[in-house]
Amino acid sequence: MKDKTTTLEAVKQYIQEFSDVRGWRKDQNAKDLVMALTVEAAELAEIFMWLHSDEADSVREDPKEFEHLKEEVADVFWYLCRICRHFDIDLAEAVEDKSVKNAKKYPVAEK
Ligand SMILES: [Mg+2]
């Protein structure tokens, strides 16, 4: 799968099927999914823990750490997609709706 050729719906369906064949869906509930998302976000943050801000981008230059970064980003997205499926949230629509609110809250400064 590649971003340019895969829809969000296809990714969500892929994740759901992967979970269903392993019997994970029957155990899922909103609290557990949100907790899992939080843990995965912490694992993502852990990669950067103790790095100075100006060193953070160096993760890209270490193949092992960069692979770890991609894994944790995938884990975060995985649980975000499962939460969307659980609550039947259209992620693209939610992003667009929130952007409308953010645009009102943070208008572009006129020059
Ligand atoms: Mg992880």
CSV table of N, CA, C and O and ligand atoms in Angstrom, one decimal:
chain,number,residue,atom,x,y,z
A,1,MET,N,0.8,-1.2,0.0
A,1,MET,CA,0.0,0.0,0.0
A,1,MET,C,0.9,1.2,0.0
A,1,MET,O,1.9,1.3,0.7
A,2,LYS,N,0.5,2.2,-0.7
A,2,LYS,CA,1.1,3.5,-0.8
A,2,LYS,C,0.1,4.6,-0.6
A,2,LYS,O,-1.0,4.5,-1.0
A,3,ASP,N,0.5,5.8,0.1
A,3,ASP,CA,-0.4,6.9,0.3
A,3,ASP,C,-1.1,7.4,-0.9
A,3,ASP,O,-2.3,7.7,-0.9
A,4,LYS,N,-0.3,7.5,-2.0
A,4,LYS,CA,-0.8,8.1,-3.2
A,4,LYS,C,-1.9,7.2,-3.9
A,4,LYS,O,-2.6,7.7,-4.7
A,5,THR,N,-1.9,5.9,-3.6
A,5,THR,CA,-2.8,5.0,-4.3
A,5,THR,C,-3.8,4.3,-3.4
A,5,THR,O,-4.5,3.4,-3.9
A,6,THR,N,-3.8,4.6,-2.1
A,6,THR,CA,-4.6,3.9,-1.1
A,6,THR,C,-5.6,4.9,-0.4
A,6,THR,O,-5.1,6.0,0.1
A,7,THR,N,-6.8,4.6,-0.4
A,7,THR,CA,-7.8,5.5,0.3
A,7,THR,C,-7.7,5.2,1.8
A,7,THR,O,-7.3,4.1,2.3
A,8,LEU,N,-8.2,6.2,2.6
A,8,LEU,CA,-8.3,5.9,4.1
A,8,LEU,C,-9.2,4.8,4.3
A,8,LEU,O,-9.0,4.0,5.2
A,9,GLU,N,-10.3,4.7,3.6
A,9,GLU,CA,-11.3,3.6,3.8
A,9,GLU,C,-10.6,2.2,3.5
A,9,GLU,O,-10.9,1.3,4.3
A,10,ALA,N,-9.7,2.2,2.5
A,10,ALA,CA,-9.0,0.9,2.3
A,10,ALA,C,-8.1,0.5,3.4
A,10,ALA,O,-8.0,-0.6,3.8
A,11,VAL,N,-7.5,1.5,4.0
A,11,VAL,CA,-6.6,1.2,5.1
A,11,VAL,C,-7.4,0.8,6.3
A,11,VAL,O,-7.0,-0.2,7.0
A,12,LYS,N,-8.5,1.5,6.6
A,12,LYS,CA,-9.3,1.1,7.7
A,12,LYS,C,-9.9,-0.3,7.5
A,12,LYS,O,-10.0,-1.1,8.5
A,13,GLN,N,-10.3,-0.6,6.3
A,13,GLN,CA,-10.8,-2.0,6.0
A,13,GLN,C,-9.7,-3.0,6.2
A,13,GLN,O,-9.9,-4.1,6.8
A,14,TYR,N,-8.5,-2.7,5.7
A,14,TYR,CA,-7.4,-3.7,5.9
A,14,TYR,C,-7.1,-4.0,7.3
A,14,TYR,O,-6.9,-5.1,7.8
A,15,ILE,N,-7.1,-2.9,8.1
A,15,ILE,CA,-6.8,-3.0,9.6
A,15,ILE,C,-7.9,-3.8,10.3
A,15,ILE,O,-7.7,-4.7,11.1
A,16,GLN,N,-9.2,-3.5,9.8
A,16,GLN,CA,-10.3,-4.3,10.5
A,16,GLN,C,-10.2,-5.8,10.1
A,16,GLN,O,-10.4,-6.6,11.0
A,17,GLU,N,-9.9,-6.1,8.9
A,17,GLU,CA,-9.8,-7.5,8.5
A,17,GLU,C,-8.7,-8.2,9.2
A,17,GLU,O,-8.8,-9.3,9.6
A,18,PHE,N,-7.6,-7.5,9.3
A,18,PHE,CA,-6.4,-8.0,10.0
A,18,PHE,C,-6.8,-8.4,11.4
A,18,PHE,O,-6.4,-9.4,12.0
A,19,SER,N,-7.5,-7.5,12.0
A,19,SER,CA,-8.0,-7.6,13.4
A,19,SER,C,-9.0,-8.7,13.6
A,19,SER,O,-9.0,-9.5,14.5
A,20,ASP,N,-10.0,-8.7,12.6
A,20,ASP,CA,-11.1,-9.7,12.7
A,20,ASP,C,-10.6,-11.1,12.6
A,20,ASP,O,-11.1,-12.0,13.4
A,21,VAL,N,-9.7,-11.4,11.7
A,21,VAL,CA,-9.2,-12.8,11.5
A,21,VAL,C,-8.4,-13.3,12.8
A,21,VAL,O,-8.3,-14.5,12.9
A,22,ARG,N,-8.0,-12.4,13.6
A,22,ARG,CA,-7.3,-12.7,14.8
A,22,ARG,C,-8.2,-12.7,16.0
A,22,ARG,O,-7.7,-12.8,17.2
A,23,GLY,N,-9.5,-12.4,15.8
A,23,GLY,CA,-10.4,-12.3,16.9
A,23,GLY,C,-10.3,-11.2,17.8
A,23,GLY,O,-10.7,-11.2,18.9
A,24,TRP,N,-9.6,-10.1,17.3
A,24,TRP,CA,-9.3,-9.0,18.2
A,24,TRP,C,-10.6,-8.1,18.3
A,24,TRP,O,-10.7,-7.4,19.3
A,25,ARG,N,-11.4,-8.1,17.3
A,25,ARG,CA,-12.6,-7.2,17.3
A,25,ARG,C,-13.5,-7.4,18.5
A,25,ARG,O,-14.0,-6.5,19.1
A,26,LYS,N,-13.7,-8.7,18.8
A,26,LYS,CA,-14.6,-9.0,19.9
A,26,LYS,C,-14.2,-8.5,21.3
A,26,LYS,O,-15.0,-8.3,22.2
A,27,ASP,N,-12.9,-8.3,21.4
A,27,ASP,CA,-12.3,-7.7,22.6
A,27,ASP,C,-12.2,-6.2,22.7
A,27,ASP,O,-12.0,-5.6,23.7
A,28,GLN,N,-12.5,-5.6,21.5
A,28,GLN,CA,-12.3,-4.2,21.5
A,28,GLN,C,-13.4,-3.4,22.2
A,28,GLN,O,-14.5,-3.8,22.1
A,29,ASN,N,-13.0,-2.4,22.8
A,29,ASN,CA,-14.0,-1.4,23.3
A,29,ASN,C,-13.3,0.0,23.3
A,29,ASN,O,-12.1,0.1,23.1
A,30,ALA,N,-14.1,1.0,23.3
A,30,ALA,CA,-13.6,2.4,23.1
A,30,ALA,C,-12.4,2.7,24.1
A,30,ALA,O,-11.4,3.2,23.7
A,31,LYS,N,-12.6,2.3,25.4
A,31,LYS,CA,-11.6,2.6,26.4
A,31,LYS,C,-10.3,2.0,26.0
A,31,LYS,O,-9.2,2.6,26.0
A,32,ASP,N,-10.3,0.7,25.7
A,32,ASP,CA,-9.1,-0.1,25.4
A,32,ASP,C,-8.4,0.5,24.1
A,32,ASP,O,-7.2,0.6,24.1
A,33,LEU,N,-9.2,0.8,23.1
A,33,LEU,CA,-8.6,1.4,21.9
A,33,LEU,C,-8.0,2.7,22.2
A,33,LEU,O,-6.9,3.0,21.6
A,34,VAL,N,-8.6,3.6,23.0
A,34,VAL,CA,-8.0,4.9,23.3
A,34,VAL,C,-6.7,4.7,24.1
A,34,VAL,O,-5.7,5.4,23.9
A,35,MET,N,-6.8,3.8,25.1
A,35,MET,CA,-5.6,3.5,25.9
A,35,MET,C,-4.5,3.0,25.0
A,35,MET,O,-3.3,3.4,25.2
A,36,ALA,N,-4.8,2.1,24.1
A,36,ALA,CA,-3.7,1.6,23.2
A,36,ALA,C,-3.1,2.7,22.3
A,36,ALA,O,-1.9,2.7,22.1
A,37,LEU,N,-4.0,3.6,21.8
A,37,LEU,CA,-3.5,4.7,21.0
A,37,LEU,C,-2.6,5.6,21.9
A,37,LEU,O,-1.5,6.0,21.4
A,38,THR,N,-2.9,5.8,23.1
A,38,THR,CA,-2.1,6.6,24.0
A,38,THR,C,-0.7,5.9,24.2
A,38,THR,O,0.3,6.6,24.2
A,39,VAL,N,-0.8,4.6,24.5
A,39,VAL,CA,0.5,3.9,24.7
A,39,VAL,C,1.4,4.0,23.4
A,39,VAL,O,2.6,4.2,23.5
A,40,GLU,N,0.8,3.8,22.3
A,40,GLU,CA,1.6,3.9,21.0
A,40,GLU,C,2.1,5.3,20.8
A,40,GLU,O,3.2,5.4,20.3
A,41,ALA,N,1.3,6.3,21.1
A,41,ALA,CA,1.8,7.7,21.0
A,41,ALA,C,3.0,7.9,22.0
A,41,ALA,O,4.0,8.6,21.6
A,42,ALA,N,2.9,7.3,23.1
A,42,ALA,CA,4.1,7.4,24.1
A,42,ALA,C,5.3,6.7,23.5
A,42,ALA,O,6.4,7.1,23.7
A,43,GLU,N,5.1,5.5,22.9
A,43,GLU,CA,6.2,4.8,22.3
A,43,GLU,C,6.8,5.7,21.2
A,43,GLU,O,8.1,5.7,21.0
A,44,LEU,N,6.0,6.4,20.4
A,44,LEU,CA,6.5,7.3,19.4
A,44,LEU,C,7.4,8.4,20.1
A,44,LEU,O,8.5,8.7,19.6
A,45,ALA,N,6.8,9.0,21.1
A,45,ALA,CA,7.5,10.1,21.9
A,45,ALA,C,8.8,9.6,22.5
A,45,ALA,O,9.8,10.3,22.5
A,46,GLU,N,8.8,8.3,22.9
A,46,GLU,CA,10.0,7.7,23.5
A,46,GLU,C,11.3,7.8,22.6
A,46,GLU,O,12.4,7.9,23.1
A,47,ILE,N,11.0,7.7,21.3
A,47,ILE,CA,12.1,7.7,20.3
A,47,ILE,C,12.9,9.0,20.5
A,47,ILE,O,14.1,9.1,20.3
A,48,PHE,N,12.2,10.1,20.8
A,48,PHE,CA,12.8,11.4,20.8
A,48,PHE,C,13.2,11.9,22.3
A,48,PHE,O,13.8,12.9,22.4
A,49,MET,N,12.8,11.1,23.2
A,49,MET,CA,13.1,11.4,24.6
A,49,MET,C,14.6,11.5,24.8
A,49,MET,O,15.3,10.7,24.3
A,50,TRP,N,15.1,12.5,25.4
A,50,TRP,CA,16.5,12.7,25.7
A,50,TRP,C,17.2,13.3,24.5
A,50,TRP,O,18.4,13.6,24.7
A,51,LEU,N,16.6,13.5,23.4
A,51,LEU,CA,17.3,14.1,22.3
A,51,LEU,C,17.0,15.6,22.4
A,51,LEU,O,15.9,16.0,22.8
A,52,HIS,N,18.0,16.4,22.1
A,52,HIS,CA,17.8,17.9,22.1
A,52,HIS,C,16.9,18.2,20.9
A,52,HIS,O,17.0,17.4,19.9
A,53,SER,N,16.2,19.3,20.9
A,53,SER,CA,15.3,19.6,19.8
A,53,SER,C,16.0,19.7,18.5
A,53,SER,O,15.5,19.2,17.5
A,54,ASP,N,17.2,20.2,18.5
A,54,ASP,CA,18.0,20.3,17.2
A,54,ASP,C,18.6,19.0,16.8
A,54,ASP,O,19.1,18.9,15.7
A,55,GLU,N,18.4,17.9,17.6
A,55,GLU,CA,18.9,16.6,17.2
A,55,GLU,C,17.8,15.7,16.7
A,55,GLU,O,18.0,14.6,16.1
A,56,ALA,N,16.5,16.1,16.9
A,56,ALA,CA,15.4,15.3,16.6
A,56,ALA,C,15.3,14.7,15.2
A,56,ALA,O,15.0,13.6,15.0
A,57,ASP,N,15.7,15.6,14.2
A,57,ASP,CA,15.6,15.1,12.9
A,57,ASP,C,16.7,14.1,12.5
A,57,ASP,O,16.6,13.5,11.5
A,58,SER,N,17.6,14.0,13.4
A,58,SER,CA,18.7,13.0,13.1
A,58,SER,C,18.2,11.6,13.1
A,58,SER,O,18.9,10.7,12.6
A,59,VAL,N,17.0,11.3,13.6
A,59,VAL,CA,16.4,10.0,13.6
A,59,VAL,C,16.4,9.5,12.2
A,59,VAL,O,16.5,8.3,11.9
A,60,ARG,N,16.1,10.4,11.2
A,60,ARG,CA,16.0,10.0,9.8
A,60,ARG,C,17.3,9.4,9.3
A,60,ARG,O,17.3,8.6,8.3
A,61,GLU,N,18.4,9.8,9.9
A,61,GLU,CA,19.7,9.3,9.4
A,61,GLU,C,20.2,8.0,10.0
A,61,GLU,O,21.2,7.4,9.5
A,62,ASP,N,19.5,7.5,10.9
A,62,ASP,CA,19.8,6.2,11.6
A,62,ASP,C,18.8,5.2,11.1
A,62,ASP,O,17.6,5.2,11.5
A,63,PRO,N,19.2,4.3,10.2
A,63,PRO,CA,18.2,3.4,9.6
A,63,PRO,C,17.4,2.6,10.6
A,63,PRO,O,16.2,2.4,10.4
A,64,LYS,N,18.0,2.1,11.7
A,64,LYS,CA,17.3,1.4,12.7
A,64,LYS,C,16.3,2.2,13.4
A,64,LYS,O,15.2,1.8,13.6
A,65,GLU,N,16.7,3.4,13.8
A,65,GLU,CA,15.8,4.3,14.5
A,65,GLU,C,14.7,4.8,13.6
A,65,GLU,O,13.5,5.0,14.0
A,66,PHE,N,15.0,5.0,12.3
A,66,PHE,CA,14.0,5.5,11.4
A,66,PHE,C,13.0,4.4,11.1
A,66,PHE,O,11.8,4.7,11.0
A,67,GLU,N,13.4,3.1,11.1
A,67,GLU,CA,12.5,2.0,11.0
A,67,GLU,C,11.6,2.0,12.2
A,67,GLU,O,10.4,1.8,12.1
A,68,HIS,N,12.2,2.2,13.4
A,68,HIS,CA,11.4,2.2,14.6
A,68,HIS,C,10.4,3.3,14.6
A,68,HIS,O,9.2,3.2,15.0
A,69,LEU,N,10.8,4.5,14.1
A,69,LEU,CA,9.9,5.7,13.9
A,69,LEU,C,8.7,5.3,13.1
A,69,LEU,O,7.5,5.5,13.4
A,70,LYS,N,8.9,4.7,11.9
A,70,LYS,CA,7.8,4.3,11.0
A,70,LYS,C,6.9,3.3,11.7
A,70,LYS,O,5.7,3.3,11.5
A,71,GLU,N,7.5,2.3,12.5
A,71,GLU,CA,6.6,1.3,13.2
A,71,GLU,C,5.7,2.0,14.2
A,71,GLU,O,4.5,1.7,14.2
A,72,GLU,N,6.2,3.0,14.9
A,72,GLU,CA,5.4,3.6,15.9
A,72,GLU,C,4.4,4.5,15.3
A,72,GLU,O,3.2,4.6,15.8
A,73,VAL,N,4.7,5.2,14.2
A,73,VAL,CA,3.7,6.0,13.5
A,73,VAL,C,2.6,5.1,13.0
A,73,VAL,O,1.4,5.4,13.1
A,74,ALA,N,3.0,3.9,12.5
A,74,ALA,CA,2.0,3.0,12.0
A,74,ALA,C,1.1,2.5,13.1
A,74,ALA,O,-0.1,2.4,13.0
A,75,ASP,N,1.7,2.2,14.3
A,75,ASP,CA,0.9,1.8,15.4
A,75,ASP,C,-0.1,2.8,15.9
A,75,ASP,O,-1.3,2.5,16.2
A,76,VAL,N,0.3,4.1,15.9
A,76,VAL,CA,-0.6,5.2,16.3
A,76,VAL,C,-1.7,5.3,15.3
A,76,VAL,O,-2.9,5.4,15.6
A,77,PHE,N,-1.4,5.2,14.0
A,77,PHE,CA,-2.4,5.3,12.9
A,77,PHE,C,-3.4,4.1,13.0
A,77,PHE,O,-4.6,4.2,12.8
A,78,TRP,N,-2.8,3.0,13.3
A,78,TRP,CA,-3.6,1.7,13.4
A,78,TRP,C,-4.7,1.9,14.4
A,78,TRP,O,-5.9,1.6,14.1
A,79,TYR,N,-4.4,2.4,15.6
A,79,TYR,CA,-5.4,2.5,16.7
A,79,TYR,C,-6.3,3.7,16.4
A,79,TYR,O,-7.5,3.6,16.7
A,80,LEU,N,-5.8,4.7,15.7
A,80,LEU,CA,-6.7,5.8,15.3
A,80,LEU,C,-7.8,5.3,14.3
A,80,LEU,O,-8.9,5.6,14.5
A,81,CYS,N,-7.3,4.5,13.4
A,81,CYS,CA,-8.3,3.9,12.4
A,81,CYS,C,-9.3,3.0,13.1
A,81,CYS,O,-10.5,2.9,12.8
A,82,ARG,N,-8.8,2.2,14.1
A,82,ARG,CA,-9.7,1.3,14.8
A,82,ARG,C,-10.7,2.1,15.6
A,82,ARG,O,-11.9,1.7,15.7
A,83,ILE,N,-10.3,3.2,16.2
A,83,ILE,CA,-11.3,4.1,16.9
A,83,ILE,C,-12.3,4.6,16.0
A,83,ILE,O,-13.5,4.7,16.3
A,84,CYS,N,-11.8,5.1,14.8
A,84,CYS,CA,-12.8,5.6,13.8
A,84,CYS,C,-13.8,4.5,13.4
A,84,CYS,O,-15.0,4.8,13.3
A,85,ARG,N,-13.3,3.3,13.2
A,85,ARG,CA,-14.2,2.2,12.8
A,85,ARG,C,-15.2,1.9,14.0
A,85,ARG,O,-16.4,1.7,13.7
A,86,HIS,N,-14.7,1.9,15.2
A,86,HIS,CA,-15.5,1.6,16.3
A,86,HIS,C,-16.7,2.6,16.4
A,86,HIS,O,-17.8,2.2,16.7
A,87,PHE,N,-16.4,3.9,16.2
A,87,PHE,CA,-17.4,4.9,16.3
A,87,PHE,C,-18.0,5.4,15.0
A,87,PHE,O,-18.8,6.3,15.0
A,88,ASP,N,-17.6,4.7,13.9
A,88,ASP,CA,-18.1,5.0,12.6
A,88,ASP,C,-17.8,6.5,12.3
A,88,ASP,O,-18.7,7.2,11.8
A,89,ILE,N,-16.6,6.9,12.5
A,89,ILE,CA,-16.1,8.2,12.2
A,89,ILE,C,-15.5,8.2,10.9
A,89,ILE,O,-14.6,7.4,10.6
A,90,ASP,N,-15.9,9.1,10.0
A,90,ASP,CA,-15.2,9.3,8.7
A,90,ASP,C,-14.1,10.3,9.0
A,90,ASP,O,-14.3,11.5,9.3
A,91,LEU,N,-12.9,9.7,9.0
A,91,LEU,CA,-11.7,10.5,9.4
A,91,LEU,C,-11.5,11.7,8.5
A,91,LEU,O,-11.2,12.8,9.0
A,92,ALA,N,-11.6,11.6,7.2
A,92,ALA,CA,-11.3,12.7,6.3
A,92,ALA,C,-12.4,13.8,6.6
A,92,ALA,O,-12.0,15.0,6.6
A,93,GLU,N,-13.6,13.4,6.8
A,93,GLU,CA,-14.7,14.4,7.1
A,93,GLU,C,-14.4,15.1,8.5
A,93,GLU,O,-14.6,16.3,8.6
A,94,ALA,N,-14.0,14.3,9.4
A,94,ALA,CA,-13.7,14.9,10.8
A,94,ALA,C,-12.5,15.9,10.7
A,94,ALA,O,-12.6,16.9,11.3
A,95,VAL,N,-11.5,15.6,9.9
A,95,VAL,CA,-10.4,16.5,9.7
A,95,VAL,C,-10.9,17.8,9.0
A,95,VAL,O,-10.5,18.9,9.5
A,96,GLU,N,-11.7,17.6,8.0
A,96,GLU,CA,-12.2,18.8,7.3
A,96,GLU,C,-13.1,19.6,8.2
A,96,GLU,O,-12.9,20.9,8.3
A,97,ASP,N,-14.0,19.0,9.0
A,97,ASP,CA,-14.8,19.7,9.9
A,97,ASP,C,-14.0,20.5,11.0
A,97,ASP,O,-14.3,21.6,11.3
A,98,LYS,N,-13.0,19.8,11.5
A,98,LYS,CA,-12.2,20.5,12.5
A,98,LYS,C,-11.4,21.6,11.9
A,98,LYS,O,-11.1,22.6,12.6
A,99,SER,N,-10.9,21.4,10.7
A,99,SER,CA,-10.2,22.5,10.0
A,99,SER,C,-11.1,23.8,9.8
A,99,SER,O,-10.6,24.9,10.0
A,100,VAL,N,-12.3,23.6,9.6
A,100,VAL,CA,-13.3,24.7,9.4
A,100,VAL,C,-13.3,25.5,10.8
A,100,VAL,O,-13.2,26.7,10.8
A,101,LYS,N,-13.4,24.7,11.9
A,101,LYS,CA,-13.4,25.3,13.2
A,101,LYS,C,-12.1,26.0,13.5
A,101,LYS,O,-12.1,27.1,14.1
A,102,ASN,N,-11.0,25.4,13.2
A,102,ASN,CA,-9.7,25.9,13.4
A,102,ASN,C,-9.5,27.2,12.6
A,102,ASN,O,-8.8,28.1,13.0
A,103,ALA,N,-10.0,27.2,11.4
A,103,ALA,CA,-9.8,28.4,10.5
A,103,ALA,C,-10.5,29.6,11.1
A,103,ALA,O,-10.0,30.7,11.0
A,104,LYS,N,-11.7,29.4,11.8
A,104,LYS,CA,-12.4,30.5,12.4
A,104,LYS,C,-11.6,30.9,13.7
A,104,LYS,O,-11.6,32.1,14.0
A,105,LYS,N,-11.1,29.9,14.4
A,105,LYS,CA,-10.4,30.2,15.7
A,105,LYS,C,-9.0,30.9,15.4
A,105,LYS,O,-8.6,31.7,16.2
A,106,TYR,N,-8.4,30.4,14.3
A,106,TYR,CA,-7.0,31.0,14.0
A,106,TYR,C,-7.1,31.5,12.5
A,106,TYR,O,-6.5,30.9,11.6
A,107,PRO,N,-7.7,32.7,12.4
A,107,PRO,CA,-7.7,33.2,11.0
A,107,PRO,C,-6.3,33.6,10.5
A,107,PRO,O,-5.4,33.9,11.3
A,108,VAL,N,-6.2,33.5,9.2
A,108,VAL,CA,-4.9,33.9,8.5
A,108,VAL,C,-4.7,35.4,8.7
A,108,VAL,O,-5.6,36.2,8.4
A,109,ALA,N,-3.5,35.7,9.2
A,109,ALA,CA,-3.2,37.1,9.4
A,109,ALA,C,-3.1,37.9,8.1
A,109,ALA,O,-2.5,37.3,7.2
A,110,GLU,N,-3.7,39.0,8.1
A,110,GLU,CA,-3.6,39.8,6.8
A,110,GLU,C,-2.3,40.6,6.8
A,110,GLU,O,-1.8,41.0,7.9
A,111,LYS,N,-1.7,40.7,5.7
A,111,LYS,CA,-0.4,41.4,5.6
A,111,LYS,C,-0.6,42.8,5.2
A,111,LYS,O,-1.5,43.2,4.5
B,1,MG,MG,4.4,0.3,19.2
